[in-house]
Amino acid sequence: MSDTPKTTFNRVLLKISGEALMGDQGFGLHPPTVERIAREVKSVHDMGVEICMVIGGGNIFRGLQGSAQGMERTTADYMGMLATVMNALAMQSALEGIGVFCRVISAIRMDEVAEPYIRRRAVRHLEKKRVCIFAAGTGNPYFTTDTAATLRASEMACEAIFKGTKVDGIYDKDPVQHADAKRYDRVSYDDVLAKRLKVMDASAIALARDNNLPIIVFSLDEPGGFRSILDGSGTYTTVHA
């Protein structure tokens, strides 16, 4: 395999959870894990692919959990949005440390630390081969980062959403707890909704379906997993029409 294999994708969005940045810790950021994921992103960026990213905030604060503990839901969701900005800044630092130019773009204005979201400006960053990390969700409570990822991928004209998880695709049940779990190679949006497969929340799946935006679910824990899909050798599940 050459150093720069051909890929059928020109522009993609990578969605990862905040928990993916924890490593073996139970909370917060694990710098070696952040750096490892940054290297995965760089390996795809080096192929010439334009990359957007959306990172959750569950490793720092999750709005739904805060709401369940008696906090007012809107306040809890805004706190979760701010957590995603912290994760985005950590990823920006890691990427720039290995020579990848990137921009953190926030749906909530905080000009001292991130750019405000302006679609045309973000597209221009991608055209200049900068990684765009979209933070603060959609800027609205009651919407998850899954929905934000699907929205931004649609606005940026991405060709697919890559959802990095702890397993190598979508299963009919939890493969960690069930040895007989069946992995799907391909599954439709409607089946994901009907079978309540835990890929993304229903709003995100519906938005992806309406925009015919495929979702590729793969293992972010597998070294080289992101790149291997784009060069045609990886294991994953595709959610499609």
PDB file of C-alpha atoms in Angstrom:
ATOM      1  CA  MET A   1       0.000   0.000   0.000  1.00  0.00           C
ATOM      2  CA  SER A   2       1.347   3.447  -0.914  1.00  0.00           C
ATOM      3  CA  ASP A   3       1.729   6.239   1.597  1.00  0.00           C
ATOM      4  CA  THR A   4      -1.206   8.118   0.061  1.00  0.00           C
ATOM      5  CA  PRO A   5      -3.775   5.556  -1.144  1.00  0.00           C
ATOM      6  CA  LYS A   6      -6.747   6.761  -3.120  1.00  0.00           C
ATOM      7  CA  THR A   7     -10.030   7.324  -1.336  1.00  0.00           C
ATOM      8  CA  THR A   8     -13.549   7.809  -2.626  1.00  0.00           C
ATOM      9  CA  PHE A   9     -14.200  10.493   0.010  1.00  0.00           C
ATOM     10  CA  ASN A  10     -13.194  14.112  -0.394  1.00  0.00           C
ATOM     11  CA  ARG A  11     -14.876  15.618   2.679  1.00  0.00           C
ATOM     12  CA  VAL A  12     -16.112  13.808   5.797  1.00  0.00           C
ATOM     13  CA  LEU A  13     -17.222  14.546   9.338  1.00  0.00           C
ATOM     14  CA  LEU A  14     -15.797  12.553  12.239  1.00  0.00           C
ATOM     15  CA  LYS A  15     -18.097  12.323  15.265  1.00  0.00           C
ATOM     16  CA  ILE A  16     -16.667  11.026  18.525  1.00  0.00           C
ATOM     17  CA  SER A  17     -17.985  11.026  22.051  1.00  0.00           C
ATOM     18  CA  GLY A  18     -16.397  12.953  24.864  1.00  0.00           C
ATOM     19  CA  GLU A  19     -15.886   9.641  26.637  1.00  0.00           C
ATOM     20  CA  ALA A  20     -13.502   8.621  23.842  1.00  0.00           C
ATOM     21  CA  LEU A  21     -11.040  11.193  25.191  1.00  0.00           C
ATOM     22  CA  MET A  22     -11.017   9.745  28.727  1.00  0.00           C
ATOM     23  CA  GLY A  23      -8.822   6.755  27.987  1.00  0.00           C
ATOM     24  CA  ASP A  24      -8.871   4.453  30.999  1.00  0.00           C
ATOM     25  CA  GLN A  25      -9.845   7.289  33.311  1.00  0.00           C
ATOM     26  CA  GLY A  26     -13.386   7.662  34.561  1.00  0.00           C
ATOM     27  CA  PHE A  27     -13.567  11.375  33.908  1.00  0.00           C
ATOM     28  CA  GLY A  28     -11.926  14.263  32.070  1.00  0.00           C
ATOM     29  CA  LEU A  29      -9.222  14.258  29.415  1.00  0.00           C
ATOM     30  CA  HIS A  30      -6.419  11.720  29.006  1.00  0.00           C
ATOM     31  CA  PRO A  31      -3.714  13.547  26.983  1.00  0.00           C
ATOM     32  CA  PRO A  32      -2.131  10.392  25.461  1.00  0.00           C
ATOM     33  CA  THR A  33      -5.576   9.312  24.206  1.00  0.00           C
ATOM     34  CA  VAL A  34      -6.272  12.756  22.749  1.00  0.00           C
ATOM     35  CA  GLU A  35      -2.905  12.623  20.988  1.00  0.00           C
ATOM     36  CA  ARG A  36      -3.589   9.127  19.635  1.00  0.00           C
ATOM     37  CA  ILE A  37      -6.906  10.235  18.129  1.00  0.00           C
ATOM     38  CA  ALA A  38      -5.200  13.325  16.693  1.00  0.00           C
ATOM     39  CA  ARG A  39      -2.708  11.055  14.928  1.00  0.00           C
ATOM     40  CA  GLU A  40      -5.611   9.026  13.512  1.00  0.00           C
ATOM     41  CA  VAL A  41      -7.111  12.242  12.142  1.00  0.00           C
ATOM     42  CA  LYS A  42      -3.757  13.323  10.705  1.00  0.00           C
ATOM     43  CA  SER A  43      -3.345   9.996   8.911  1.00  0.00           C
ATOM     44  CA  VAL A  44      -6.591  10.649   7.019  1.00  0.00           C
ATOM     45  CA  HIS A  45      -5.831  14.345   6.541  1.00  0.00           C
ATOM     46  CA  ASP A  46      -2.539  13.321   4.912  1.00  0.00           C
ATOM     47  CA  MET A  47      -4.574  11.432   2.292  1.00  0.00           C
ATOM     48  CA  GLY A  48      -5.992  14.769   1.137  1.00  0.00           C
ATOM     49  CA  VAL A  49      -9.397  14.313   2.766  1.00  0.00           C
ATOM     50  CA  GLU A  50     -11.080  17.439   4.153  1.00  0.00           C
ATOM     51  CA  ILE A  51     -12.149  16.745   7.745  1.00  0.00           C
ATOM     52  CA  CYS A  52     -14.765  18.215  10.060  1.00  0.00           C
ATOM     53  CA  MET A  53     -15.057  17.046  13.648  1.00  0.00           C
ATOM     54  CA  VAL A  54     -17.718  17.125  16.345  1.00  0.00           C
ATOM     55  CA  ILE A  55     -16.765  15.926  19.837  1.00  0.00           C
ATOM     56  CA  GLY A  56     -19.259  15.299  22.631  1.00  0.00           C
ATOM     57  CA  GLY A  57     -18.836  16.582  26.171  1.00  0.00           C
ATOM     58  CA  GLY A  58     -19.872  13.581  28.258  1.00  0.00           C
ATOM     59  CA  ASN A  59     -16.405  13.150  29.755  1.00  0.00           C
ATOM     60  CA  ILE A  60     -16.857  16.519  31.497  1.00  0.00           C
ATOM     61  CA  PHE A  61     -20.599  17.126  31.800  1.00  0.00           C
ATOM     62  CA  ARG A  62     -23.707  15.577  30.283  1.00  0.00           C
ATOM     63  CA  GLY A  63     -26.840  17.709  30.162  1.00  0.00           C
ATOM     64  CA  LEU A  64     -29.310  14.853  30.500  1.00  0.00           C
ATOM     65  CA  GLN A  65     -27.582  13.538  33.623  1.00  0.00           C
ATOM     66  CA  GLY A  66     -27.536  16.998  35.146  1.00  0.00           C
ATOM     67  CA  SER A  67     -31.235  17.371  34.373  1.00  0.00           C
ATOM     68  CA  ALA A  68     -31.984  13.990  35.925  1.00  0.00           C
ATOM     69  CA  GLN A  69     -30.328  15.154  39.142  1.00  0.00           C
ATOM     70  CA  GLY A  70     -32.667  18.122  39.452  1.00  0.00           C
ATOM     71  CA  MET A  71     -30.869  20.771  37.423  1.00  0.00           C
ATOM     72  CA  GLU A  72     -33.003  22.784  35.027  1.00  0.00           C
ATOM     73  CA  ARG A  73     -32.654  21.134  31.592  1.00  0.00           C
ATOM     74  CA  THR A  74     -31.752  24.234  29.592  1.00  0.00           C
ATOM     75  CA  THR A  75     -28.984  25.188  32.017  1.00  0.00           C
ATOM     76  CA  ALA A  76     -27.676  21.626  32.063  1.00  0.00           C
ATOM     77  CA  ASP A  77     -27.585  21.484  28.264  1.00  0.00           C
ATOM     78  CA  TYR A  78     -25.673  24.762  28.016  1.00  0.00           C
ATOM     79  CA  MET A  79     -23.135  23.395  30.491  1.00  0.00           C
ATOM     80  CA  GLY A  80     -22.768  20.345  28.259  1.00  0.00           C
ATOM     81  CA  MET A  81     -22.184  22.605  25.255  1.00  0.00           C
ATOM     82  CA  LEU A  82     -19.383  24.396  27.093  1.00  0.00           C
ATOM     83  CA  ALA A  83     -17.818  21.022  27.864  1.00  0.00           C
ATOM     84  CA  THR A  84     -17.626  20.296  24.126  1.00  0.00           C
ATOM     85  CA  VAL A  85     -15.672  23.535  23.640  1.00  0.00           C
ATOM     86  CA  MET A  86     -13.084  22.371  26.175  1.00  0.00           C
ATOM     87  CA  ASN A  87     -12.717  19.064  24.326  1.00  0.00           C
ATOM     88  CA  ALA A  88     -12.468  20.845  20.980  1.00  0.00           C
ATOM     89  CA  LEU A  89      -9.666  23.074  22.272  1.00  0.00           C
ATOM     90  CA  ALA A  90      -7.796  20.026  23.582  1.00  0.00           C
ATOM     91  CA  MET A  91      -8.080  18.332  20.185  1.00  0.00           C
ATOM     92  CA  GLN A  92      -7.007  21.525  18.411  1.00  0.00           C
ATOM     93  CA  SER A  93      -3.886  21.678  20.571  1.00  0.00           C
ATOM     94  CA  ALA A  94      -3.076  18.028  19.863  1.00  0.00           C
ATOM     95  CA  LEU A  95      -3.572  18.410  16.112  1.00  0.00           C
ATOM     96  CA  GLU A  96      -1.514  21.573  15.865  1.00  0.00           C
ATOM     97  CA  GLY A  97       1.204  19.862  17.896  1.00  0.00           C
ATOM     98  CA  ILE A  98       1.638  17.346  15.044  1.00  0.00           C
ATOM     99  CA  GLY A  99       1.441  19.893  12.260  1.00  0.00           C
ATOM    100  CA  VAL A 100      -2.245  19.898  11.312  1.00  0.00           C
ATOM    101  CA  PHE A 101      -3.796  23.355  11.011  1.00  0.00           C
ATOM    102  CA  CYS A 102      -7.300  23.524  12.434  1.00  0.00           C
ATOM    103  CA  ARG A 103      -9.993  25.866  13.670  1.00  0.00           C
ATOM    104  CA  VAL A 104     -12.410  25.523  16.588  1.00  0.00           C
ATOM    105  CA  ILE A 105     -15.762  26.933  15.489  1.00  0.00           C
ATOM    106  CA  SER A 106     -18.345  27.485  18.213  1.00  0.00           C
ATOM    107  CA  ALA A 107     -22.113  27.762  17.888  1.00  0.00           C
ATOM    108  CA  ILE A 108     -22.005  29.948  21.037  1.00  0.00           C
ATOM    109  CA  ARG A 109     -19.940  33.092  20.611  1.00  0.00           C
ATOM    110  CA  MET A 110     -16.744  33.157  22.643  1.00  0.00           C
ATOM    111  CA  ASP A 111     -14.456  35.102  20.358  1.00  0.00           C
ATOM    112  CA  GLU A 112     -11.410  34.925  22.620  1.00  0.00           C
ATOM    113  CA  VAL A 113     -11.123  31.142  22.261  1.00  0.00           C
ATOM    114  CA  ALA A 114     -13.040  30.106  19.114  1.00  0.00           C
ATOM    115  CA  GLU A 115     -14.428  31.428  15.868  1.00  0.00           C
ATOM    116  CA  PRO A 116     -18.184  31.983  15.589  1.00  0.00           C
ATOM    117  CA  TYR A 117     -19.984  29.623  13.244  1.00  0.00           C
ATOM    118  CA  ILE A 118     -20.270  31.155   9.773  1.00  0.00           C
ATOM    119  CA  ARG A 119     -20.916  28.510   7.144  1.00  0.00           C
ATOM    120  CA  ARG A 120     -19.060  30.118   4.246  1.00  0.00           C
ATOM    121  CA  ARG A 121     -16.004  30.785   6.416  1.00  0.00           C
ATOM    122  CA  ALA A 122     -15.990  27.185   7.636  1.00  0.00           C
ATOM    123  CA  VAL A 123     -16.197  25.899   4.053  1.00  0.00           C
ATOM    124  CA  ARG A 124     -13.254  28.102   3.147  1.00  0.00           C
ATOM    125  CA  HIS A 125     -11.208  26.652   6.014  1.00  0.00           C
ATOM    126  CA  LEU A 126     -11.900  23.161   4.668  1.00  0.00           C
ATOM    127  CA  GLU A 127     -10.884  24.204   1.161  1.00  0.00           C
ATOM    128  CA  LYS A 128      -7.593  25.411   2.659  1.00  0.00           C
ATOM    129  CA  LYS A 129      -7.157  21.920   4.165  1.00  0.00           C
ATOM    130  CA  ARG A 130      -7.723  23.008   7.746  1.00  0.00           C
ATOM    131  CA  VAL A 131      -9.567  20.653  10.088  1.00  0.00           C
ATOM    132  CA  CYS A 132     -12.752  22.299  11.385  1.00  0.00           C
ATOM    133  CA  ILE A 133     -13.804  21.275  14.888  1.00  0.00           C
ATOM    134  CA  PHE A 134     -17.406  22.311  15.491  1.00  0.00           C
ATOM    135  CA  ALA A 135     -18.123  22.948  19.171  1.00  0.00           C
ATOM    136  CA  ALA A 136     -21.083  23.892  21.392  1.00  0.00           C
ATOM    137  CA  GLY A 137     -23.497  21.631  19.538  1.00  0.00           C
ATOM    138  CA  THR A 138     -26.138  23.527  17.585  1.00  0.00           C
ATOM    139  CA  GLY A 139     -26.075  26.351  20.142  1.00  0.00           C
ATOM    140  CA  ASN A 140     -29.524  25.287  21.360  1.00  0.00           C
ATOM    141  CA  PRO A 141     -30.623  23.150  24.314  1.00  0.00           C
ATOM    142  CA  TYR A 142     -32.485  19.874  23.768  1.00  0.00           C
ATOM    143  CA  PHE A 143     -30.280  18.944  20.793  1.00  0.00           C
ATOM    144  CA  THR A 144     -27.495  16.381  21.132  1.00  0.00           C
ATOM    145  CA  THR A 145     -24.053  16.512  19.576  1.00  0.00           C
ATOM    146  CA  ASP A 146     -25.209  13.654  17.298  1.00  0.00           C
ATOM    147  CA  THR A 147     -27.800  15.993  15.833  1.00  0.00           C
ATOM    148  CA  ALA A 148     -25.229  18.805  15.683  1.00  0.00           C
ATOM    149  CA  ALA A 149     -22.841  16.508  13.791  1.00  0.00           C
ATOM    150  CA  THR A 150     -25.509  15.593  11.246  1.00  0.00           C
ATOM    151  CA  LEU A 151     -26.512  19.233  10.834  1.00  0.00           C
ATOM    152  CA  ARG A 152     -22.934  20.430  10.293  1.00  0.00           C
ATOM    153  CA  ALA A 153     -22.154  17.538   7.949  1.00  0.00           C
ATOM    154  CA  SER A 154     -25.173  18.503   5.842  1.00  0.00           C
ATOM    155  CA  GLU A 155     -24.247  22.191   5.842  1.00  0.00           C
ATOM    156  CA  MET A 156     -20.637  21.460   4.914  1.00  0.00           C
ATOM    157  CA  ALA A 157     -21.694  19.091   2.093  1.00  0.00           C
ATOM    158  CA  CYS A 158     -19.796  16.197   3.674  1.00  0.00           C
ATOM    159  CA  GLU A 159     -20.038  12.889   1.851  1.00  0.00           C
ATOM    160  CA  ALA A 160     -20.385  10.822   5.026  1.00  0.00           C
ATOM    161  CA  ILE A 161     -20.419  10.919   8.812  1.00  0.00           C
ATOM    162  CA  PHE A 162     -17.830   8.672  10.448  1.00  0.00           C
ATOM    163  CA  LYS A 163     -19.003   7.697  13.928  1.00  0.00           C
ATOM    164  CA  GLY A 164     -16.083   6.462  16.031  1.00  0.00           C
ATOM    165  CA  THR A 165     -17.112   4.035  18.786  1.00  0.00           C
ATOM    166  CA  LYS A 166     -15.597   1.282  20.929  1.00  0.00           C
ATOM    167  CA  VAL A 167     -16.784  -1.514  18.597  1.00  0.00           C
ATOM    168  CA  ASP A 168     -16.262  -2.149  14.874  1.00  0.00           C
ATOM    169  CA  GLY A 169     -19.803  -1.437  13.715  1.00  0.00           C
ATOM    170  CA  ILE A 170     -23.463  -1.790  14.647  1.00  0.00           C
ATOM    171  CA  TYR A 171     -24.654  -4.948  16.384  1.00  0.00           C
ATOM    172  CA  ASP A 172     -28.144  -6.250  17.108  1.00  0.00           C
ATOM    173  CA  LYS A 173     -27.171  -6.273  20.802  1.00  0.00           C
ATOM    174  CA  ASP A 174     -24.229  -5.282  22.931  1.00  0.00           C
ATOM    175  CA  PRO A 175     -21.277  -7.424  21.733  1.00  0.00           C
ATOM    176  CA  VAL A 176     -19.442  -6.862  25.016  1.00  0.00           C
ATOM    177  CA  GLN A 177     -22.219  -8.571  26.970  1.00  0.00           C
ATOM    178  CA  HIS A 178     -23.447 -11.027  24.320  1.00  0.00           C
ATOM    179  CA  ALA A 179     -21.030 -13.362  22.513  1.00  0.00           C
ATOM    180  CA  ASP A 180     -23.695 -14.186  19.902  1.00  0.00           C
ATOM    181  CA  ALA A 181     -24.259 -10.553  18.893  1.00  0.00           C
ATOM    182  CA  LYS A 182     -24.602 -10.129  15.136  1.00  0.00           C
ATOM    183  CA  ARG A 183     -22.784  -7.310  13.339  1.00  0.00           C
ATOM    184  CA  TYR A 184     -24.472  -5.602  10.424  1.00  0.00           C
ATOM    185  CA  ASP A 185     -22.452  -4.710   7.321  1.00  0.00           C
ATOM    186  CA  ARG A 186     -25.216  -2.413   6.095  1.00  0.00           C
ATOM    187  CA  VAL A 187     -28.439  -1.264   7.706  1.00  0.00           C
ATOM    188  CA  SER A 188     -31.080   1.240   6.622  1.00  0.00           C
ATOM    189  CA  TYR A 189     -32.016   4.422   8.446  1.00  0.00           C
ATOM    190  CA  ASP A 190     -35.524   3.066   8.944  1.00  0.00           C
ATOM    191  CA  ASP A 191     -34.227  -0.173  10.470  1.00  0.00           C
ATOM    192  CA  VAL A 192     -32.024   1.779  12.877  1.00  0.00           C
ATOM    193  CA  LEU A 193     -35.100   3.687  14.028  1.00  0.00           C
ATOM    194  CA  ALA A 194     -37.469   0.704  14.077  1.00  0.00           C
ATOM    195  CA  LYS A 195     -35.052  -1.623  15.894  1.00  0.00           C
ATOM    196  CA  ARG A 196     -33.791   1.179  18.152  1.00  0.00           C
ATOM    197  CA  LEU A 197     -30.194   0.364  17.338  1.00  0.00           C
ATOM    198  CA  LYS A 198     -27.901   2.550  19.386  1.00  0.00           C
ATOM    199  CA  VAL A 199     -26.092   4.491  16.684  1.00  0.00           C
ATOM    200  CA  MET A 200     -27.238   8.082  17.062  1.00  0.00           C
ATOM    201  CA  ASP A 201     -30.383   9.607  18.493  1.00  0.00           C
ATOM    202  CA  ALA A 202     -33.568   9.530  16.411  1.00  0.00           C
ATOM    203  CA  SER A 203     -33.366  13.185  15.374  1.00  0.00           C
ATOM    204  CA  ALA A 204     -29.863  12.702  13.967  1.00  0.00           C
ATOM    205  CA  ILE A 205     -30.847   9.552  12.077  1.00  0.00           C
ATOM    206  CA  ALA A 206     -33.932  11.237  10.622  1.00  0.00           C
ATOM    207  CA  LEU A 207     -31.903  14.261   9.519  1.00  0.00           C
ATOM    208  CA  ALA A 208     -29.276  12.023   7.893  1.00  0.00           C
ATOM    209  CA  ARG A 209     -32.031  10.072   6.116  1.00  0.00           C
ATOM    210  CA  ASP A 210     -33.684  13.253   4.832  1.00  0.00           C
ATOM    211  CA  ASN A 211     -30.355  14.419   3.403  1.00  0.00           C
ATOM    212  CA  ASN A 212     -29.257  10.969   2.169  1.00  0.00           C
ATOM    213  CA  LEU A 213     -26.100  11.247   4.272  1.00  0.00           C
ATOM    214  CA  PRO A 214     -24.487   7.860   4.991  1.00  0.00           C
ATOM    215  CA  ILE A 215     -23.241   7.106   8.508  1.00  0.00           C
ATOM    216  CA  ILE A 216     -20.203   4.858   8.843  1.00  0.00           C
ATOM    217  CA  VAL A 217     -19.749   3.298  12.275  1.00  0.00           C
ATOM    218  CA  PHE A 218     -16.301   1.956  13.133  1.00  0.00           C
ATOM    219  CA  SER A 219     -13.959   1.321  16.056  1.00  0.00           C
ATOM    220  CA  LEU A 220     -11.938   4.343  17.090  1.00  0.00           C
ATOM    221  CA  ASP A 221      -9.981   2.089  19.466  1.00  0.00           C
ATOM    222  CA  GLU A 222      -8.578   0.066  16.552  1.00  0.00           C
ATOM    223  CA  PRO A 223      -5.202   1.550  15.505  1.00  0.00           C
ATOM    224  CA  GLY A 224      -5.506   2.888  11.975  1.00  0.00           C
ATOM    225  CA  GLY A 225      -9.232   2.193  11.941  1.00  0.00           C
ATOM    226  CA  PHE A 226     -10.247   5.564  10.504  1.00  0.00           C
ATOM    227  CA  ARG A 227      -7.709   5.481   7.682  1.00  0.00           C
ATOM    228  CA  SER A 228      -8.317   1.813   6.854  1.00  0.00           C
ATOM    229  CA  ILE A 229     -11.948   2.516   5.945  1.00  0.00           C
ATOM    230  CA  LEU A 230     -10.950   5.210   3.502  1.00  0.00           C
ATOM    231  CA  ASP A 231      -8.320   3.034   1.827  1.00  0.00           C
ATOM    232  CA  GLY A 232     -10.838   0.179   1.517  1.00  0.00           C
ATOM    233  CA  SER A 233      -9.543  -2.318   4.082  1.00  0.00           C
ATOM    234  CA  GLY A 234     -11.453  -1.527   7.275  1.00  0.00           C
ATOM    235  CA  THR A 235     -14.331  -3.148   9.145  1.00  0.00           C
ATOM    236  CA  TYR A 236     -17.421  -1.025   9.676  1.00  0.00           C
ATOM    237  CA  THR A 237     -21.186  -0.731   9.310  1.00  0.00           C
ATOM    238  CA  THR A 238     -22.838   1.665   6.884  1.00  0.00           C
ATOM    239  CA  VAL A 239     -26.230   3.229   7.619  1.00  0.00           C
ATOM    240  CA  HIS A 240     -27.837   4.074   4.312  1.00  0.00           C
ATOM    241  CA  ALA A 241     -31.157   4.656   2.536  1.00  0.00           C
TER     242      ALA A 241
END
